[in-house]
Amino acid sequence: MSSELMSALEALAAEKNIDEMYLLERLEQSLAKSYESILKLEWDARVTIDRATGAIYVYEIVPVGEPDEETGEYSAFEERDVTPGDVSRIAAQNAKNVIMSIVRDAARQAIFSEFSDRKGELVTGTVLQSTPDFTIIKIREGVEAELPHFDTKRHSSERNEKPTNEHYRHNQRLKSLIIEVRDPNIMESSGRSENTRPSIVVSRTHPDLIRRLFEIEVPEIYDGIVEIKSIAREAGARSKVAVSSRESNLDPVGACVGPKGSRVRMVVEELRNERVDVIQWDESPSAFVANALSPAKVTNVIVDEATHYATVIVPDDQLSLAIGKEGQNARLAARLTGWHIDIKSASLLSDLPSVVHTLFDEEEPNESEDGRCEYISPDGIRCRNHAREGSRFCRIHENAALGAANDAVEEAENVAAAKDAAKDAAAEAAPAEAAPDAAAADAAAPTDGEEELI
C-alpha cells in the first residue's frame, strides 16, 4: 500500500505541477492531526513518511523532566513510537481529502501568480452561474472569476460591479475588467470564506472598461496617437470620454467615432446600449467645460481658477439639455473636467446691469478708455490694475462683480427683486457706472402680474 501511495503521489505531483516534497509535508501534517484524535494521544503527534519506501511512522512527542516554574512549559521532549498496525489504511482514507485540498490550494496559488500583475486588463469569459449576489464567469479551463453584485446596504463590506441594466444568462460571452486578485494565503474575516470564491474579481462598471474597449476598436488609441484624457461614467446609463490627439492633423473625436459611427457603436453594443459621448479635450478650462456639456450649445464660460468654479451661460432653449435628465449631463461634465459647474440661462442675465452683461455679450464689449480698471472703492480710490482686454475691469473685480450679481439673483424671489439685487451688486463693484444701469433696470422691471423666477 505504501509503495502504491508514493507512486500515486508522484504521478499527481507531476500532473498538477506541484512540488512533491510540499505534497508529502502537507500529508504528514494532516495525518498527525488525524492520529491524535484516533489514538487519543495525550500529547502532540508527528508523522513521517519515508521518501523512498513510502512507509508511515507515527510518534507521540512526550515532554521530559519538569516544567518551568514560571511559564509552565517543558524545555525537552522525546518521541515515542505509537505507529498502529493499520497505519496504511488510515493514511489512505486521509490522503484523498488532503490531496484534493492541496490541489485546490496549488491551483489558486498558480492563478494568483499568473493574474496578480494583470489588474486593469480586459478578459473575455462565459457565464457559468448567476446568483442574486454574484455571477461566476469562466475565463478558461480551470480559471474562474467572480462578478459581484451584492446589495451594499445589506453587505457593506462587499461591492457591486454590475450595471443596473444588465442581466446575464448561461453561456453568455462577456467582457469584463480585472480589478482584484485575492491572495489565497490571506484569509479575510468575512461572512463568506475566501476559499469558496474565485480568486479573480472582475467589474462591468469600472470606467477603465470603456478605455480598454476603445483600445480594441480604435487602432489610434492602441498605438498611442489618440489619448483618452479622462472618463466619467454612470454605468448602464451614460458615459463621457475626453480624447486628444498627438498629431495636429488628426481629429481624435472622428477617430473614436469611426466611419458612420461604426467604432463607437461596437463599444455601445458591448455596454448593452449605454450611451457614450466622445468629446474633444482642450487645454483651456473654459473650452473643455463647454465641450463637456455637449450636446448642449454654450454661449460663454467664466472660470475662477482660485475656487475651481466655472459659470456657464447657455441659451434658454439649451438649459434643460445642458443640465440633462435629473442633472446627469452636468454631473458627468463636472466629473470629466474636475470643475464645479454652475449653469445659468441667458435670459436670467440679459436684464442685469452692464457690469455683468458685458461679460457675456456676444458683441464686442466696451473697453476702458485709459486701459485701467474702472472699479472705484467705497473710499473713492480707483483700482490701479490694468483692465482685461475687451472689458472695463481687471480680472479680480470682474469676477467679483459677476459672483455678487449671481448670488443676488439666486436669492431673489422674482424678476424685479433679481434686478434690484444685481443692480446693488453692480453699484458696489463700479459706483461710478451704476446709476445709468440702475435707471435702465428700473425701466425694464416687470409689473406685479408677471411670472416669478423658478
PDB file of C-alpha atoms in Angstrom, residues 82-213:
ATOM      1  CA  VAL A  82       2.959   4.768  18.524  1.00  0.00           C
ATOM      2  CA  THR A  83       2.562   3.569  14.938  1.00  0.00           C
ATOM      3  CA  PRO A  84      -0.640   1.446  14.720  1.00  0.00           C
ATOM      4  CA  GLY A  85      -0.855  -1.775  12.791  1.00  0.00           C
ATOM      5  CA  ASP A  86      -3.348  -0.471  10.202  1.00  0.00           C
ATOM      6  CA  VAL A  87      -1.445   2.732   9.504  1.00  0.00           C
ATOM      7  CA  SER A  88      -1.678   2.319   5.736  1.00  0.00           C
ATOM      8  CA  ARG A  89      -5.492   2.062   5.778  1.00  0.00           C
ATOM      9  CA  ILE A  90      -5.870   5.231   7.848  1.00  0.00           C
ATOM     10  CA  ALA A  91      -3.348   7.024   5.647  1.00  0.00           C
ATOM     11  CA  ALA A  92      -5.293   6.110   2.516  1.00  0.00           C
ATOM     12  CA  GLN A  93      -8.517   7.494   3.975  1.00  0.00           C
ATOM     13  CA  ASN A  94      -6.875  10.828   4.761  1.00  0.00           C
ATOM     14  CA  ALA A  95      -4.795  11.037   1.612  1.00  0.00           C
ATOM     15  CA  LYS A  96      -7.736  11.734  -0.717  1.00  0.00           C
ATOM     16  CA  ASN A  97      -9.054  14.751   1.218  1.00  0.00           C
ATOM     17  CA  VAL A  98      -5.574  16.106   1.808  1.00  0.00           C
ATOM     18  CA  ILE A  99      -4.547  15.739  -1.793  1.00  0.00           C
ATOM     19  CA  MET A 100      -7.719  17.412  -3.075  1.00  0.00           C
ATOM     20  CA  SER A 101      -7.194  20.310  -0.693  1.00  0.00           C
ATOM     21  CA  ILE A 102      -3.561  20.654  -1.745  1.00  0.00           C
ATOM     22  CA  VAL A 103      -4.518  20.575  -5.421  1.00  0.00           C
ATOM     23  CA  ARG A 104      -7.106  23.327  -4.888  1.00  0.00           C
ATOM     24  CA  ASP A 105      -4.649  25.482  -2.950  1.00  0.00           C
ATOM     25  CA  ALA A 106      -1.938  24.940  -5.541  1.00  0.00           C
ATOM     26  CA  ALA A 107      -4.328  25.864  -8.361  1.00  0.00           C
ATOM     27  CA  ARG A 108      -5.381  29.052  -6.556  1.00  0.00           C
ATOM     28  CA  GLN A 109      -1.739  29.949  -5.942  1.00  0.00           C
ATOM     29  CA  ALA A 110      -0.936  29.397  -9.611  1.00  0.00           C
ATOM     30  CA  ILE A 111      -3.862  31.619 -10.640  1.00  0.00           C
ATOM     31  CA  PHE A 112      -2.726  34.309  -8.219  1.00  0.00           C
ATOM     32  CA  SER A 113       0.828  34.182  -9.590  1.00  0.00           C
ATOM     33  CA  GLU A 114      -0.437  34.472 -13.178  1.00  0.00           C
ATOM     34  CA  PHE A 115      -3.087  37.186 -12.749  1.00  0.00           C
ATOM     35  CA  SER A 116      -1.754  39.305  -9.861  1.00  0.00           C
ATOM     36  CA  ASP A 117       0.109  41.523 -12.338  1.00  0.00           C
ATOM     37  CA  ARG A 118      -2.823  41.727 -14.771  1.00  0.00           C
ATOM     38  CA  LYS A 119      -5.089  44.095 -12.840  1.00  0.00           C
ATOM     39  CA  GLY A 120      -6.774  46.515 -15.214  1.00  0.00           C
ATOM     40  CA  GLU A 121      -6.716  44.086 -18.150  1.00  0.00           C
ATOM     41  CA  LEU A 122      -9.764  43.183 -20.213  1.00  0.00           C
ATOM     42  CA  VAL A 123     -10.740  39.496 -20.209  1.00  0.00           C
ATOM     43  CA  THR A 124     -13.436  37.605 -22.080  1.00  0.00           C
ATOM     44  CA  GLY A 125     -15.329  34.740 -20.496  1.00  0.00           C
ATOM     45  CA  THR A 126     -18.597  32.834 -20.452  1.00  0.00           C
ATOM     46  CA  VAL A 127     -21.222  32.948 -17.721  1.00  0.00           C
ATOM     47  CA  LEU A 128     -21.318  29.714 -15.711  1.00  0.00           C
ATOM     48  CA  GLN A 129     -23.683  30.609 -12.885  1.00  0.00           C
ATOM     49  CA  SER A 130     -25.590  33.660 -11.739  1.00  0.00           C
ATOM     50  CA  THR A 131     -26.958  34.186  -8.223  1.00  0.00           C
ATOM     51  CA  PRO A 132     -28.573  37.224  -6.561  1.00  0.00           C
ATOM     52  CA  ASP A 133     -25.186  38.160  -5.074  1.00  0.00           C
ATOM     53  CA  PHE A 134     -22.602  37.326  -7.742  1.00  0.00           C
ATOM     54  CA  THR A 135     -22.011  35.830 -11.177  1.00  0.00           C
ATOM     55  CA  ILE A 136     -19.311  33.234 -11.901  1.00  0.00           C
ATOM     56  CA  ILE A 137     -17.501  33.738 -15.216  1.00  0.00           C
ATOM     57  CA  LYS A 138     -15.264  31.096 -16.796  1.00  0.00           C
ATOM     58  CA  ILE A 139     -12.190  32.741 -18.307  1.00  0.00           C
ATOM     59  CA  ARG A 140     -10.629  29.486 -19.471  1.00  0.00           C
ATOM     60  CA  GLU A 141     -10.470  25.875 -18.359  1.00  0.00           C
ATOM     61  CA  GLY A 142      -9.764  25.784 -14.638  1.00  0.00           C
ATOM     62  CA  VAL A 143      -9.820  29.591 -14.224  1.00  0.00           C
ATOM     63  CA  GLU A 144     -12.954  31.307 -12.962  1.00  0.00           C
ATOM     64  CA  ALA A 145     -13.725  34.902 -11.974  1.00  0.00           C
ATOM     65  CA  GLU A 146     -16.346  36.487  -9.771  1.00  0.00           C
ATOM     66  CA  LEU A 147     -18.508  39.424 -10.832  1.00  0.00           C
ATOM     67  CA  PRO A 148     -20.005  40.650  -7.526  1.00  0.00           C
ATOM     68  CA  HIS A 149     -23.321  42.486  -7.420  1.00  0.00           C
ATOM     69  CA  PHE A 150     -24.158  42.388  -3.731  1.00  0.00           C
ATOM     70  CA  ASP A 151     -26.728  44.628  -2.115  1.00  0.00           C
ATOM     71  CA  THR A 152     -24.256  47.003  -0.480  1.00  0.00           C
ATOM     72  CA  LYS A 153     -26.867  48.109   2.053  1.00  0.00           C
ATOM     73  CA  ARG A 154     -27.060  44.582   3.471  1.00  0.00           C
ATOM     74  CA  HIS A 155     -23.405  43.676   2.787  1.00  0.00           C
ATOM     75  CA  SER A 156     -21.411  46.829   3.494  1.00  0.00           C
ATOM     76  CA  SER A 157     -18.070  45.036   3.105  1.00  0.00           C
ATOM     77  CA  GLU A 158     -18.913  43.736  -0.374  1.00  0.00           C
ATOM     78  CA  ARG A 159     -19.141  45.555  -3.701  1.00  0.00           C
ATOM     79  CA  ASN A 160     -21.477  45.904  -6.676  1.00  0.00           C
ATOM     80  CA  GLU A 161     -19.752  45.767 -10.062  1.00  0.00           C
ATOM     81  CA  LYS A 162     -22.801  45.050 -12.228  1.00  0.00           C
ATOM     82  CA  PRO A 163     -24.660  47.772 -14.172  1.00  0.00           C
ATOM     83  CA  THR A 164     -28.337  48.002 -13.312  1.00  0.00           C
ATOM     84  CA  ASN A 165     -29.441  47.472 -16.923  1.00  0.00           C
ATOM     85  CA  GLU A 166     -27.632  44.130 -17.413  1.00  0.00           C
ATOM     86  CA  HIS A 167     -28.935  40.610 -16.897  1.00  0.00           C
ATOM     87  CA  TYR A 168     -26.813  37.542 -17.670  1.00  0.00           C
ATOM     88  CA  ARG A 169     -27.743  34.124 -18.992  1.00  0.00           C
ATOM     89  CA  HIS A 170     -25.876  30.805 -19.001  1.00  0.00           C
ATOM     90  CA  ASN A 171     -23.031  30.532 -21.570  1.00  0.00           C
ATOM     91  CA  GLN A 172     -23.300  34.220 -22.469  1.00  0.00           C
ATOM     92  CA  ARG A 173     -19.961  35.701 -23.578  1.00  0.00           C
ATOM     93  CA  LEU A 174     -18.945  38.718 -21.534  1.00  0.00           C
ATOM     94  CA  LYS A 175     -16.041  41.168 -21.496  1.00  0.00           C
ATOM     95  CA  SER A 176     -15.022  42.440 -18.064  1.00  0.00           C
ATOM     96  CA  LEU A 177     -12.153  44.222 -16.323  1.00  0.00           C
ATOM     97  CA  ILE A 178      -9.928  42.577 -13.699  1.00  0.00           C
ATOM     98  CA  ILE A 179      -9.982  44.804 -10.589  1.00  0.00           C
ATOM     99  CA  GLU A 180      -8.677  42.457  -7.887  1.00  0.00           C
ATOM    100  CA  VAL A 181      -6.841  39.143  -7.483  1.00  0.00           C
ATOM    101  CA  ARG A 182      -7.192  37.680  -3.991  1.00  0.00           C
ATOM    102  CA  ASP A 183      -4.111  36.192  -2.333  1.00  0.00           C
ATOM    103  CA  PRO A 184      -5.011  32.606  -1.277  1.00  0.00           C
ATOM    104  CA  ASN A 185      -2.579  32.834   1.651  1.00  0.00           C
ATOM    105  CA  ILE A 186      -4.543  35.683   3.228  1.00  0.00           C
ATOM    106  CA  MET A 187      -7.840  34.749   4.831  1.00  0.00           C
ATOM    107  CA  GLU A 188     -10.216  37.646   5.250  1.00  0.00           C
ATOM    108  CA  SER A 189     -12.555  37.643   8.216  1.00  0.00           C
ATOM    109  CA  SER A 190     -15.766  37.876   6.215  1.00  0.00           C
ATOM    110  CA  GLY A 191     -19.044  36.026   6.369  1.00  0.00           C
ATOM    111  CA  ARG A 192     -18.147  34.038   3.252  1.00  0.00           C
ATOM    112  CA  SER A 193     -14.892  32.024   3.179  1.00  0.00           C
ATOM    113  CA  GLU A 194     -12.427  33.235   0.569  1.00  0.00           C
ATOM    114  CA  ASN A 195     -11.581  29.610  -0.270  1.00  0.00           C
ATOM    115  CA  THR A 196     -15.081  29.043  -1.650  1.00  0.00           C
ATOM    116  CA  ARG A 197     -14.913  32.017  -4.027  1.00  0.00           C
ATOM    117  CA  PRO A 198     -12.798  32.568  -7.170  1.00  0.00           C
ATOM    118  CA  SER A 199      -9.549  34.440  -6.702  1.00  0.00           C
ATOM    119  CA  ILE A 200     -10.212  36.840  -9.591  1.00  0.00           C
ATOM    120  CA  VAL A 201     -12.725  39.683  -9.190  1.00  0.00           C
ATOM    121  CA  VAL A 202     -13.954  41.434 -12.342  1.00  0.00           C
ATOM    122  CA  SER A 203     -16.072  44.531 -12.974  1.00  0.00           C
ATOM    123  CA  ARG A 204     -18.522  45.782 -15.579  1.00  0.00           C
ATOM    124  CA  THR A 205     -18.948  49.243 -14.017  1.00  0.00           C
ATOM    125  CA  HIS A 206     -15.343  50.462 -13.835  1.00  0.00           C
ATOM    126  CA  PRO A 207     -14.553  53.473 -16.110  1.00  0.00           C
ATOM    127  CA  ASP A 208     -11.408  51.737 -17.413  1.00  0.00           C
ATOM    128  CA  LEU A 209     -13.647  49.129 -19.049  1.00  0.00           C
ATOM    129  CA  ILE A 210     -14.547  51.802 -21.621  1.00  0.00           C
ATOM    130  CA  ARG A 211     -10.855  52.651 -22.038  1.00  0.00           C
ATOM    131  CA  ARG A 212      -9.967  49.012 -22.846  1.00  0.00           C
ATOM    132  CA  LEU A 213     -12.930  48.641 -25.239  1.00  0.00           C
TER     133      LEU A 213
END
